[in-house]
Each structure stands twice: as C-alpha cells, then as structure tokens.
Tab-separated table of C-alpha atoms in Angstrom:
chain	number	residue	atom	x	y	z
P	278	UNK	CA	-160.238	-126.643	36.243
P	279	UNK	CA	-161.279	-123.761	34.027
P	280	UNK	CA	-160.504	-123.764	30.367
P	281	UNK	CA	-158.138	-120.822	29.970
P	282	UNK	CA	-158.476	-120.672	26.219
P	283	UNK	CA	-161.071	-119.220	23.951
P	284	UNK	CA	-162.759	-120.855	21.041
P	285	UNK	CA	-164.468	-119.246	18.088
P	286	UNK	CA	-168.142	-119.057	19.038
P	287	UNK	CA	-169.362	-117.281	15.938
P	288	UNK	CA	-169.720	-114.058	14.032
P	289	UNK	CA	-172.034	-111.148	14.619
P	290	UNK	CA	-173.160	-108.965	11.715
P	291	UNK	CA	-173.503	-105.515	13.294
P	292	UNK	CA	-176.164	-103.466	11.503
P	293	UNK	CA	-176.719	-99.744	11.930
P	294	UNK	CA	-179.985	-98.596	13.466
P	295	UNK	CA	-180.751	-96.850	10.142
P	296	UNK	CA	-180.957	-100.326	8.541
P	297	UNK	CA	-184.130	-102.336	9.158
P	298	UNK	CA	-182.813	-105.338	11.094
P	299	UNK	CA	-185.498	-107.681	9.708
P	300	UNK	CA	-184.658	-106.643	6.135
P	301	UNK	CA	-180.962	-107.200	6.821
P	302	UNK	CA	-181.693	-110.598	8.395
P	303	UNK	CA	-183.807	-111.535	5.371
P	304	UNK	CA	-180.916	-110.634	3.028
P	305	UNK	CA	-178.258	-112.565	4.966
P	306	UNK	CA	-180.632	-115.481	5.473
P	307	UNK	CA	-180.982	-115.794	1.695
P	308	UNK	CA	-177.270	-115.257	1.040
P	309	UNK	CA	-176.284	-117.984	3.476
P	310	UNK	CA	-179.269	-120.295	3.001
P	311	UNK	CA	-180.119	-120.227	6.716
P	312	UNK	CA	-183.573	-119.698	8.167
P	313	UNK	CA	-184.227	-116.921	10.672
P	314	UNK	CA	-184.753	-118.230	14.212
P	315	UNK	CA	-187.622	-116.216	15.703
P	316	UNK	CA	-187.462	-115.114	19.327
P	317	UNK	CA	-189.804	-113.089	21.507
P	318	UNK	CA	-187.444	-113.077	24.501
P	319	UNK	CA	-186.834	-109.525	25.726
P	320	UNK	CA	-183.061	-110.094	25.965
P	321	UNK	CA	-183.089	-110.909	22.226
P	322	UNK	CA	-184.494	-107.508	21.236
P	323	UNK	CA	-182.041	-105.977	18.782
P	324	UNK	CA	-180.719	-109.392	17.752
P	325	UNK	CA	-181.717	-111.828	15.011
P	326	UNK	CA	-180.217	-115.312	15.138
P	327	UNK	CA	-179.740	-117.314	11.948
P	328	UNK	CA	-180.241	-121.072	12.064
P	329	UNK	CA	-177.046	-122.970	12.856
P	330	UNK	CA	-175.637	-125.144	10.083
P	331	UNK	CA	-173.428	-128.164	10.813
P	332	UNK	CA	-169.789	-127.373	10.154
P	333	UNK	CA	-170.360	-123.608	9.959
P	334	UNK	CA	-170.077	-120.988	12.689
P	335	UNK	CA	-172.989	-119.500	14.591
P	336	UNK	CA	-174.089	-116.220	12.970
P	337	UNK	CA	-176.390	-113.546	14.259
P	338	UNK	CA	-177.253	-109.952	13.461
P	339	UNK	CA	-177.231	-107.161	16.003
P	340	UNK	CA	-178.550	-103.588	15.895
P	341	UNK	CA	-175.741	-101.136	16.706
P	342	UNK	CA	-175.185	-97.385	16.734
P	343	UNK	CA	-171.786	-97.542	14.999
P	344	UNK	CA	-170.975	-98.252	11.355
P	345	UNK	CA	-171.723	-101.708	9.890
P	346	UNK	CA	-169.197	-104.301	11.052
P	347	UNK	CA	-168.724	-108.020	11.410
P	348	UNK	CA	-167.185	-109.058	14.711
P	349	UNK	CA	-165.976	-112.331	16.196
P	350	UNK	CA	-167.290	-113.805	19.420
P	351	UNK	CA	-164.762	-115.797	21.427
P	352	UNK	CA	-166.334	-118.176	23.966
P	353	UNK	CA	-164.598	-119.087	27.209
P	354	UNK	CA	-165.592	-121.080	30.268
P	355	UNK	CA	-163.897	-118.396	32.347
P	356	UNK	CA	-164.472	-115.006	30.716
P	357	UNK	CA	-162.280	-113.111	33.196
P	358	UNK	CA	-159.325	-115.464	32.665
P	359	UNK	CA	-159.738	-115.273	28.895
P	360	UNK	CA	-159.926	-111.461	28.958
P	361	UNK	CA	-156.726	-111.438	31.041
P	362	UNK	CA	-155.030	-113.793	28.561
P	363	UNK	CA	-156.040	-111.670	25.568
P	364	UNK	CA	-154.961	-108.479	27.337
P	365	UNK	CA	-151.489	-110.003	27.738
P	366	UNK	CA	-151.513	-110.702	23.977
P	367	UNK	CA	-152.116	-106.994	23.318
P	368	UNK	CA	-155.904	-106.627	23.248
P	369	UNK	CA	-157.563	-103.922	25.335
P	370	UNK	CA	-160.809	-103.970	27.304
P	371	UNK	CA	-163.405	-101.639	25.799
P	372	UNK	CA	-166.575	-102.279	27.756
P	373	UNK	CA	-168.237	-104.863	29.989
P	374	UNK	CA	-171.785	-105.679	28.802
P	375	UNK	CA	-174.054	-108.086	30.735
P	376	UNK	CA	-171.880	-111.218	31.075
P	377	UNK	CA	-169.448	-110.528	28.239
P	378	UNK	CA	-166.562	-108.181	27.428
P	379	UNK	CA	-166.080	-106.063	24.325
P	380	UNK	CA	-162.379	-105.957	23.466
P	381	UNK	CA	-160.218	-104.377	20.771
P	382	UNK	CA	-157.420	-106.265	19.034
P	383	UNK	CA	-154.062	-104.581	18.331
P	384	UNK	CA	-155.173	-104.736	14.675
P	385	UNK	CA	-158.085	-102.426	15.569
P	386	UNK	CA	-160.827	-105.051	15.316
P	387	UNK	CA	-163.511	-105.128	17.994
P	388	UNK	CA	-164.524	-108.572	19.259
P	389	UNK	CA	-166.354	-110.038	22.244
P	390	UNK	CA	-165.417	-112.602	24.880
P	391	UNK	CA	-168.608	-114.393	25.839
P	392	UNK	CA	-169.370	-117.188	28.317
P	393	UNK	CA	-169.495	-120.694	26.853
P	394	UNK	CA	-173.042	-122.024	26.837
I	1170	UNK	CA	-175.304	-128.245	-13.690
I	1171	UNK	CA	-173.853	-125.298	-11.832
I	1172	UNK	CA	-174.626	-124.755	-8.210
I	1173	UNK	CA	-176.525	-121.469	-8.176
I	1174	UNK	CA	-176.146	-120.953	-4.471
I	1175	UNK	CA	-173.364	-119.667	-2.309
I	1176	UNK	CA	-171.906	-121.244	0.753
I	1177	UNK	CA	-169.935	-119.620	3.516
I	1178	UNK	CA	-166.279	-120.105	2.588
I	1179	UNK	CA	-164.770	-118.219	5.488
I	1180	UNK	CA	-163.899	-114.907	7.037
I	1181	UNK	CA	-161.175	-112.457	6.167
I	1182	UNK	CA	-159.694	-110.185	8.826
I	1183	UNK	CA	-158.835	-107.018	6.897
I	1184	UNK	CA	-155.870	-105.221	8.468
I	1185	UNK	CA	-154.741	-101.713	7.657
I	1186	UNK	CA	-151.359	-101.246	6.042
I	1187	UNK	CA	-150.300	-99.303	9.157
I	1188	UNK	CA	-150.616	-102.570	11.123
I	1189	UNK	CA	-147.805	-105.094	10.746
I	1190	UNK	CA	-149.581	-108.051	9.129
I	1191	UNK	CA	-147.295	-110.615	10.782
I	1192	UNK	CA	-147.932	-109.080	14.219
I	1193	UNK	CA	-151.681	-109.137	13.555
I	1194	UNK	CA	-151.487	-112.757	12.366
I	1195	UNK	CA	-149.525	-113.661	15.496
I	1196	UNK	CA	-152.217	-112.089	17.693
I	1197	UNK	CA	-155.160	-113.782	15.949
I	1198	UNK	CA	-153.272	-117.072	15.784
I	1199	UNK	CA	-152.953	-117.033	19.571
I	1200	UNK	CA	-156.521	-115.848	20.145
I	1201	UNK	CA	-157.954	-118.636	17.993
I	1202	UNK	CA	-155.374	-121.316	18.756
I	1203	UNK	CA	-154.550	-121.797	15.057
I	1204	UNK	CA	-151.061	-121.948	13.600
I	1205	UNK	CA	-149.992	-119.604	10.816
I	1206	UNK	CA	-149.694	-121.345	7.443
I	1207	UNK	CA	-146.560	-119.991	5.777
I	1208	UNK	CA	-146.582	-119.266	2.055
I	1209	UNK	CA	-143.967	-117.876	-0.309
I	1210	UNK	CA	-146.319	-117.811	-3.316
I	1211	UNK	CA	-146.377	-114.355	-4.917
I	1212	UNK	CA	-150.199	-114.347	-5.124
I	1213	UNK	CA	-150.278	-114.766	-1.336
I	1214	UNK	CA	-148.344	-111.538	-0.696
I	1215	UNK	CA	-150.503	-109.379	1.547
I	1216	UNK	CA	-152.342	-112.416	2.935
I	1217	UNK	CA	-151.718	-114.683	5.927
I	1218	UNK	CA	-153.738	-117.888	6.157
I	1219	UNK	CA	-154.497	-119.435	9.545
I	1220	UNK	CA	-154.596	-123.211	9.833
I	1221	UNK	CA	-158.055	-124.660	9.232
I	1222	UNK	CA	-159.768	-126.277	12.206
I	1223	UNK	CA	-162.409	-128.979	11.775
I	1224	UNK	CA	-165.885	-127.570	12.293
I	1225	UNK	CA	-164.722	-123.957	12.103
I	1226	UNK	CA	-164.619	-121.609	9.113
I	1227	UNK	CA	-161.535	-120.815	7.089
I	1228	UNK	CA	-159.920	-117.590	8.365
I	1229	UNK	CA	-157.223	-115.463	6.814
I	1230	UNK	CA	-155.815	-111.980	7.228
I	1231	UNK	CA	-155.427	-109.502	4.404
I	1232	UNK	CA	-153.566	-106.185	4.149
I	1233	UNK	CA	-155.952	-103.423	3.041
I	1234	UNK	CA	-155.926	-99.655	2.608
I	1235	UNK	CA	-159.297	-99.094	4.317
I	1236	UNK	CA	-160.180	-99.270	8.017
I	1237	UNK	CA	-159.962	-102.642	9.838
I	1238	UNK	CA	-162.863	-104.918	8.949
I	1239	UNK	CA	-163.920	-108.528	8.984
I	1240	UNK	CA	-165.622	-109.678	5.794
I	1241	UNK	CA	-167.359	-112.841	4.663
I	1242	UNK	CA	-166.314	-114.852	1.629
I	1243	UNK	CA	-169.137	-116.625	-0.174
I	1244	UNK	CA	-167.979	-119.472	-2.427
I	1245	UNK	CA	-169.857	-120.455	-5.572
I	1246	UNK	CA	-169.218	-122.896	-8.406
I	1247	UNK	CA	-170.489	-120.215	-10.769
I	1248	UNK	CA	-169.373	-116.793	-9.490
I	1249	UNK	CA	-171.274	-114.861	-12.179
I	1250	UNK	CA	-174.549	-116.656	-11.422
I	1251	UNK	CA	-174.086	-116.122	-7.682
I	1252	UNK	CA	-173.299	-112.417	-8.161
I	1253	UNK	CA	-176.477	-112.128	-10.257
I	1254	UNK	CA	-178.498	-113.909	-7.559
I	1255	UNK	CA	-177.139	-111.658	-4.804
I	1256	UNK	CA	-177.722	-108.552	-6.898
I	1257	UNK	CA	-181.390	-109.533	-7.176
I	1258	UNK	CA	-181.445	-109.828	-3.371
I	1259	UNK	CA	-180.260	-106.222	-3.103
I	1260	UNK	CA	-176.463	-106.442	-3.037
I	1261	UNK	CA	-174.417	-104.261	-5.379
I	1262	UNK	CA	-171.247	-105.024	-7.314
I	1263	UNK	CA	-168.311	-102.980	-6.051
I	1264	UNK	CA	-165.299	-104.308	-7.903
I	1265	UNK	CA	-164.077	-107.331	-9.825
I	1266	UNK	CA	-160.681	-108.565	-8.533
I	1267	UNK	CA	-158.828	-111.486	-10.162
I	1268	UNK	CA	-161.468	-114.266	-10.207
I	1269	UNK	CA	-163.757	-112.908	-7.473
I	1270	UNK	CA	-166.230	-110.071	-6.952
I	1271	UNK	CA	-166.336	-107.575	-4.084
I	1272	UNK	CA	-169.980	-106.794	-3.269
I	1273	UNK	CA	-171.833	-104.620	-0.788
I	1274	UNK	CA	-174.877	-105.863	1.117
I	1275	UNK	CA	-177.919	-103.602	1.600
I	1276	UNK	CA	-176.829	-103.540	5.266
I	1277	UNK	CA	-173.599	-101.821	4.153
I	1278	UNK	CA	-171.280	-104.799	4.713
I	1279	UNK	CA	-168.671	-105.579	2.080
I	1280	UNK	CA	-168.222	-109.248	1.209
I	1281	UNK	CA	-166.678	-111.292	-1.589
I	1282	UNK	CA	-168.009	-113.950	-3.941
I	1283	UNK	CA	-165.149	-116.328	-4.673
I	1284	UNK	CA	-164.851	-119.448	-6.828
I	1285	UNK	CA	-165.268	-122.761	-5.012
I	1286	UNK	CA	-161.986	-124.625	-4.831
C-alpha cells in the first residue's frame, strides 16, 4: 500500500544564475559546516549537494532563473497521490519537472513533491 | 569557551500579512504532519511554532511585511562572534532584532543568527 503522506525531504537553496553557484555553495558550506559533495553526473548540472549531517535535513543548492529563494522538498512514495492530497489542502500545481512536481502553497511559497529514494 | 560556529537551528516560513497566519499554519501543519504548538505569550505574537519532530529541523511560521520566503536560522552560543565570522565569509548585517541578527548571504538569501537555547 502506498504511503499517502509526505515527509520533509530537505531544503533547496535556489540561487540566481547571476550568482556563481560554486561560490554560493562554498559560502553555505562554511556557514553550515558541511562539505560539498562533488558530482560529475549530467543530471546534477546546476545543483550542488551539501554533505548530509545526522539529525539535520538534506540541503542542496540549485541554479534558478528567478529571485533567490529557499524551498522545501516533500518526499512521497506516491507523488501523484501526494500532489492530489496537497491540492485538496489548497496548494496548486505549478509545473511537472522530470519525476517531481513544483507546487505553490496558499501562503505563496513554492515547494516540490519529489519521489522518496 | 564560546562556540564560534553556527549550527542549523531551523527554518522559518515567512508569510505575508495579507495571508491569514493561522490558515497558513494549518496548511503547513497538514503538509508536514506536525501539530501546531499553541502559545499565548506576547513575544510569540506573529509567530506559529510547529511541533518538533525527531530527526527533522525546527519549523515555525512568521508574519512579515515582505514577500513570502523561507529563511534559515543559524544558532550560536555567541551571536556576535558568529555574525563576525559570517561577515568575513561575505554575509552582510541587515538588522539587529531583539537578541538576534538578520543577515544577507552573498547569494542574496536573508537568514538569521539567533542565540542557542
């Protein structure tokens, strides 16, 4: 049976394309005391993942075209069911990207529903 | 000896005054599966704290006059020393509020340095 509930997967620090993503990652790495996890995978282009720390959420940086933001990622075993649930709570679908959905909360905050690992 | 390093204290969901804070708290409470922690303390006016969950960061909502945002709180035993450290890393001081500092990262993200409990 699918888990029809989300869980907090982590936070994404959205950085504008005018900001050097490596510089931004270096800053946040030092603020949070987390190493940068290097990746050469093509699907990771535009992303920098910070090392996970026990008891703290997953954090990564992402290059975006909009203003700087921090957004939540909600993980679900069944993304479609979770998107439906959140829509009933008042969120709206913004865009489907690869295997996740970008949504907007009634409070105006963008967040993503992503598949559980 | 003071701890001259920050640690991630949690995330604040900044909600515009045009959004009903209780409605927003109700939405995020249901998204994250965390109860709302009621408070009648005057210093908590304009804030709604969600119940802490083991292994997940502290999350609260705050009424603000700017656009909706999510911001990080960095906790430090010595706020002044941590603000100095982060300034050397490229952050700038924005405003001192009660016993914390609002800062801006070189990536444009606002965050706060707050005293450790």
